[in-house]
mmCIF file of C-alpha atoms in Angstrom:
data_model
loop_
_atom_site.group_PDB
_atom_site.id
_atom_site.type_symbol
_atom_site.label_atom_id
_atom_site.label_comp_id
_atom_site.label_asym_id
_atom_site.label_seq_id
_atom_site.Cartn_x
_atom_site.Cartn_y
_atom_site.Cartn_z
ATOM 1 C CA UNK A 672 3.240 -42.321 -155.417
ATOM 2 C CA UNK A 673 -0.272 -41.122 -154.592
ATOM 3 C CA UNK A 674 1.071 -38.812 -151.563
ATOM 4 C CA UNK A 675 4.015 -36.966 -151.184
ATOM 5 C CA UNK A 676 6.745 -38.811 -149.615
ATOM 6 C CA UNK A 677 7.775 -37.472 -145.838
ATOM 7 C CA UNK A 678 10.905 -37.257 -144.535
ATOM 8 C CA UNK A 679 12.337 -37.788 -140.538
ATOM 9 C CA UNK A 680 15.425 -37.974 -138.865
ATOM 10 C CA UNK A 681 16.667 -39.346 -135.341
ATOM 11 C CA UNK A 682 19.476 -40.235 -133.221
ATOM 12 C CA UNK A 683 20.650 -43.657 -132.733
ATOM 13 C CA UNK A 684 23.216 -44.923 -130.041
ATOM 14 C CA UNK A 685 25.880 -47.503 -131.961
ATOM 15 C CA UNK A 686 29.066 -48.862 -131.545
ATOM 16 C CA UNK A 687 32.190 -47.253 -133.544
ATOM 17 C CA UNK A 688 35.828 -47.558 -132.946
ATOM 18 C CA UNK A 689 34.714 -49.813 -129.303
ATOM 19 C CA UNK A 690 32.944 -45.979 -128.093
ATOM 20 C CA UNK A 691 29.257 -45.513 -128.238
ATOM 21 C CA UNK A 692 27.970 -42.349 -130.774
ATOM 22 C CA UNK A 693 25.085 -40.964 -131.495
ATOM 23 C CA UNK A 694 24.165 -41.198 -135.283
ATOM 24 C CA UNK A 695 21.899 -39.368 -137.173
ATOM 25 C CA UNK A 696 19.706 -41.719 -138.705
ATOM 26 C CA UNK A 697 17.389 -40.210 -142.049
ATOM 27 C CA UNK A 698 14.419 -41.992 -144.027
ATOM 28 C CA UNK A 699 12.031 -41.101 -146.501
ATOM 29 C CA UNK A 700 8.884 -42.812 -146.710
ATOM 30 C CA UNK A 701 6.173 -42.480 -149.561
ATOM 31 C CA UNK A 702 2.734 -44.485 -150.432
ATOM 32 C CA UNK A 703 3.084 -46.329 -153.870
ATOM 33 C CA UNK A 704 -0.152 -46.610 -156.259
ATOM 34 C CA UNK A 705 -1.389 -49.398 -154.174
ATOM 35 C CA UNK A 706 -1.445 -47.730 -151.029
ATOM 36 C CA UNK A 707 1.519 -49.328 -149.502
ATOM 37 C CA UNK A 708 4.097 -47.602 -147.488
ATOM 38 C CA UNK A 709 7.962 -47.872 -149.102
ATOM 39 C CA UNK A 710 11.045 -46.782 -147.833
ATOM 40 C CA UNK A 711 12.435 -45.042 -150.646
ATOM 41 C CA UNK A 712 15.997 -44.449 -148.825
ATOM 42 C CA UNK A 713 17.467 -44.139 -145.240
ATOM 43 C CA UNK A 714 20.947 -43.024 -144.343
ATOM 44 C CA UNK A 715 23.152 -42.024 -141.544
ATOM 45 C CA UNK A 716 25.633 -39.738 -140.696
ATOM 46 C CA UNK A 717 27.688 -37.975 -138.154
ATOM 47 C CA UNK A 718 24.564 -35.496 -137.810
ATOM 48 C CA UNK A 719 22.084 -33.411 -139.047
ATOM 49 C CA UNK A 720 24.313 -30.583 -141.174
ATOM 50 C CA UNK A 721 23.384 -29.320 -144.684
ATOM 51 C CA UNK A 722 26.212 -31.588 -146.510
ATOM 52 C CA UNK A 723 24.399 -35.215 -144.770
ATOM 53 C CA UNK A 724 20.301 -33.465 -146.072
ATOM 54 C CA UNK A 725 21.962 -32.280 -149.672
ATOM 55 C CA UNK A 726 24.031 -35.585 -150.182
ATOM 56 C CA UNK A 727 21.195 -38.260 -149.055
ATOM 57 C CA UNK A 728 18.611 -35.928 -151.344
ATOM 58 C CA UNK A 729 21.317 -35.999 -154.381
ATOM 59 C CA UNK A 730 21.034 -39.656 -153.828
ATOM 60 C CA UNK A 731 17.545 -39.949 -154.098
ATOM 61 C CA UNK A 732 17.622 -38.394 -157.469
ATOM 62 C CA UNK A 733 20.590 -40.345 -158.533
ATOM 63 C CA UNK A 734 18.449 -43.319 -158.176
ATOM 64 C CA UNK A 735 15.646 -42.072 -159.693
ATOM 65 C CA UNK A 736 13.305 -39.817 -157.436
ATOM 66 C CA UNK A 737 11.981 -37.323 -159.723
ATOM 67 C CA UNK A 738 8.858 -34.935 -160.300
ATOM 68 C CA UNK A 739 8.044 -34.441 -156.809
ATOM 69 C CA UNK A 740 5.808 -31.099 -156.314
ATOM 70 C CA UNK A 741 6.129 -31.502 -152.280
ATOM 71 C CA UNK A 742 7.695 -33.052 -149.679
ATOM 72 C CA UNK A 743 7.061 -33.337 -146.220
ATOM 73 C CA UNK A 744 8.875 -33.296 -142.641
ATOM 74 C CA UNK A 745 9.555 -31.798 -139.564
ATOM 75 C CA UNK A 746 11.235 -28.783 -139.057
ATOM 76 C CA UNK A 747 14.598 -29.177 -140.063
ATOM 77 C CA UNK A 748 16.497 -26.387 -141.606
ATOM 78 C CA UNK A 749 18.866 -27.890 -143.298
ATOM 79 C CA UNK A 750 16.764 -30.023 -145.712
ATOM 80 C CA UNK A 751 14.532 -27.194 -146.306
ATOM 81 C CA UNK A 752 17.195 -25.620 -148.015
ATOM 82 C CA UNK A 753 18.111 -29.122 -150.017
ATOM 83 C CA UNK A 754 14.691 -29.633 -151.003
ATOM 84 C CA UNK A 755 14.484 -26.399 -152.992
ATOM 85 C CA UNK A 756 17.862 -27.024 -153.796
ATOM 86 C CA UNK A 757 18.033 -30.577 -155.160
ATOM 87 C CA UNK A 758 14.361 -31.769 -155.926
ATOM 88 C CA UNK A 759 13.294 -28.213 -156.897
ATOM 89 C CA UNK A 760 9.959 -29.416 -154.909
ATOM 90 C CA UNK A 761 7.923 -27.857 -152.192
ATOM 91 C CA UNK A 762 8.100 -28.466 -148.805
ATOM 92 C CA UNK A 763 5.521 -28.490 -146.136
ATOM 93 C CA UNK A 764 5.545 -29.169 -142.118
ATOM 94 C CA UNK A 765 4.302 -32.807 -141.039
ATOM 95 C CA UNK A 766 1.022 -31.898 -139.362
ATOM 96 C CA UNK A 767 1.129 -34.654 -137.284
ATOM 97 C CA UNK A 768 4.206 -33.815 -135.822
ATOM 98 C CA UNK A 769 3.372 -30.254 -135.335
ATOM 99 C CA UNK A 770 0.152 -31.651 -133.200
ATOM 100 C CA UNK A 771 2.403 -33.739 -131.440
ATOM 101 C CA UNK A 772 4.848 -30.724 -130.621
ATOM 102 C CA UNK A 773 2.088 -28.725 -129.845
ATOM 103 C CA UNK A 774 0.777 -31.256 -127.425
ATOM 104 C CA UNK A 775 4.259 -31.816 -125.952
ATOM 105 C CA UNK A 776 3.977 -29.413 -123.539
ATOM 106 C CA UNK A 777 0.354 -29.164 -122.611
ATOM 107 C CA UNK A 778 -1.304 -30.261 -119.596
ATOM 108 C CA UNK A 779 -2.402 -34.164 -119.506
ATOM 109 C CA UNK A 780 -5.990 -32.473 -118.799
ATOM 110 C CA UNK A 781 -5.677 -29.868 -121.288
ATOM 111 C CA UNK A 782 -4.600 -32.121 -124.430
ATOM 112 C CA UNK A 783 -8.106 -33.150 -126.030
ATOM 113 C CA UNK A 784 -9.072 -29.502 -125.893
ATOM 114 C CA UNK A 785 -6.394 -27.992 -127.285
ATOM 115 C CA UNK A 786 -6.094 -31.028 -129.592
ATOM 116 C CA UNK A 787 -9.807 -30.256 -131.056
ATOM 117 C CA UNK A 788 -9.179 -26.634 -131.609
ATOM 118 C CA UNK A 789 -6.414 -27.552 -133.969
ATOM 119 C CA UNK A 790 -8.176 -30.495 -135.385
ATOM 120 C CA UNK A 791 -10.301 -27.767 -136.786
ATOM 121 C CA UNK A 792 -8.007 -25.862 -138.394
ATOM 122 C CA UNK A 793 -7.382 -28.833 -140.813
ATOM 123 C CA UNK A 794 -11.294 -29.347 -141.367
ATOM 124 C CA UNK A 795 -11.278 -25.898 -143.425
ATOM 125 C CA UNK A 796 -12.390 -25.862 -147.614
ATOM 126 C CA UNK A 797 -9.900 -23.909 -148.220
ATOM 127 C CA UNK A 798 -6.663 -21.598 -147.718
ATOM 128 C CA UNK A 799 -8.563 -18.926 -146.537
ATOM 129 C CA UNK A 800 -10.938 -20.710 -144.352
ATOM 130 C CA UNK A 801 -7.676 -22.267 -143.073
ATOM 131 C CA UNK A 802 -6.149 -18.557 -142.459
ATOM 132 C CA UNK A 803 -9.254 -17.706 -140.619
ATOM 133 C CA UNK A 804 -9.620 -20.841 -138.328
ATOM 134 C CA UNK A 805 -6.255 -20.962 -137.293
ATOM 135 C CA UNK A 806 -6.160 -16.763 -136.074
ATOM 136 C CA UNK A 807 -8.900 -18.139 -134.300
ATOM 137 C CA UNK A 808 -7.421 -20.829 -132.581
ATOM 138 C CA UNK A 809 -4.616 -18.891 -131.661
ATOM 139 C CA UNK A 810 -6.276 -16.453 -130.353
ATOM 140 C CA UNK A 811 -8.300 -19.385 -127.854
ATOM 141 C CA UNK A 812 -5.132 -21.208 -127.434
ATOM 142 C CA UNK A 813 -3.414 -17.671 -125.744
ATOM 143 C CA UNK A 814 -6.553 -17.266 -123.804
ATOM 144 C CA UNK A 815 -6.529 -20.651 -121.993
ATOM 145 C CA UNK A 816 -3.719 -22.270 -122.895
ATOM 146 C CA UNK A 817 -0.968 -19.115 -122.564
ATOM 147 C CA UNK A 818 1.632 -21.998 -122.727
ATOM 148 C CA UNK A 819 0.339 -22.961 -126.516
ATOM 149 C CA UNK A 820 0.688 -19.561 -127.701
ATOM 150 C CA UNK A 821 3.618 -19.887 -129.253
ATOM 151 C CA UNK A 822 1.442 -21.431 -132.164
ATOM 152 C CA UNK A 823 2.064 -18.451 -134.454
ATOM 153 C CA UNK A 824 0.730 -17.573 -137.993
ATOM 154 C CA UNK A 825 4.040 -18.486 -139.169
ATOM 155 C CA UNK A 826 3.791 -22.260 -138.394
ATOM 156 C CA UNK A 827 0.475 -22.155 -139.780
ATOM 157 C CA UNK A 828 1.814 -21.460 -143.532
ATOM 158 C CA UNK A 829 4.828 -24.325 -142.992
ATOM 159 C CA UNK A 830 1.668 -27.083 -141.675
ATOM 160 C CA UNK A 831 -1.121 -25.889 -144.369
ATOM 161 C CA UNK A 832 0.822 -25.285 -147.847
ATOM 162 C CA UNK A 833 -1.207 -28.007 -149.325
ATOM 163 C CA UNK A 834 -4.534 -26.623 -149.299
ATOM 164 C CA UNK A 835 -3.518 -24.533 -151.937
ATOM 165 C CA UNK A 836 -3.052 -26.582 -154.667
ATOM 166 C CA UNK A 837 -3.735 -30.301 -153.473
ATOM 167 C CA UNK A 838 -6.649 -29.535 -150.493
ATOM 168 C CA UNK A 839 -6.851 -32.363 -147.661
ATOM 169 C CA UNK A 840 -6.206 -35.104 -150.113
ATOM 170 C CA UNK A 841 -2.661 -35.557 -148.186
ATOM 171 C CA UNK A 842 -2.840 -35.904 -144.494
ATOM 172 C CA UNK A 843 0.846 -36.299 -143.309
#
């Protein structure tokens, strides 16, 4: 893999027992040494609870997935927990889902500004430069946007981990 492999998860509708459920539906993705995307697993399972994230994980492993110094995903508690857990590995917020959530609930005419402020967040050197742009982003964001200001420091060490060991060489 030349990028660490990202997790999601989502709900399907399918038929069980002649009733319609909703299913939780996992995959992890990763890019292979030629730069080609592969499913390394998918899954699904009554819902999103620590035993379905720790089980399809242990899986992983049982087939092989090893070494891994990160993975990525959304914000999902559960396999936060079963990533330190069962791969031992890092994990780090999908910054392109964080854009989108951030974006989610902006103004139609407000999106390209608030999505260049934090575009520049992710243009920093380093984890410090990083720090600095996104305190002052924030601190834009709650004066024009007050709606975005729920873009905290905290989300800012879950989307920017990398920087400190691997810089912008992984874009999730």
């Amino acid at each position: 893999m030349t990028a660490p492999p990202w997790i999601d998860a989502t709900y399907v509708k399918t038929q069980q027992a002649g009733r319609v459920v909703s299913v939780a539906v996992i995959i992890e993705v990763a890019i292979n040494t030629d730069g080609v995307r592969e499913i390394l697993g998918i899954a699904t399972g009554v819902s999103e609870a620590a035993p379905f994230w720790t089980e399809f994980l242990r899986s992983l492993t049982r087939r092989g997935l090893c070494g891994l110094k990160l993975l990525i995903s959304d914000v999902h508690e559960w396999l936060k927990a079963g990533v330190v857990k069962v791969l031992k590995s890092a994990w780090q917020r999908c910054r392109a889902l964080l854009l989108r959530n951030a974006l989610a609930y902006t103004a139609k005419g407000q999106r390209q500004a608030v999505m260049a402020m934090l575009n520049t967040i992710f243009m920093q050197d380093n984890a410090e430069a990083i720090s600095a742009e996104w305190r002052v982003v924030c601190d834009q964001l709650r004066a024009k946007f007050p709606r975005r200001a729920d873009i905290t420091l905290n989300v800012h060490k879950r989307a920017t981990f990398t920087f400190s060991f691997m810089h912008s060489s992984i874009c999730s």
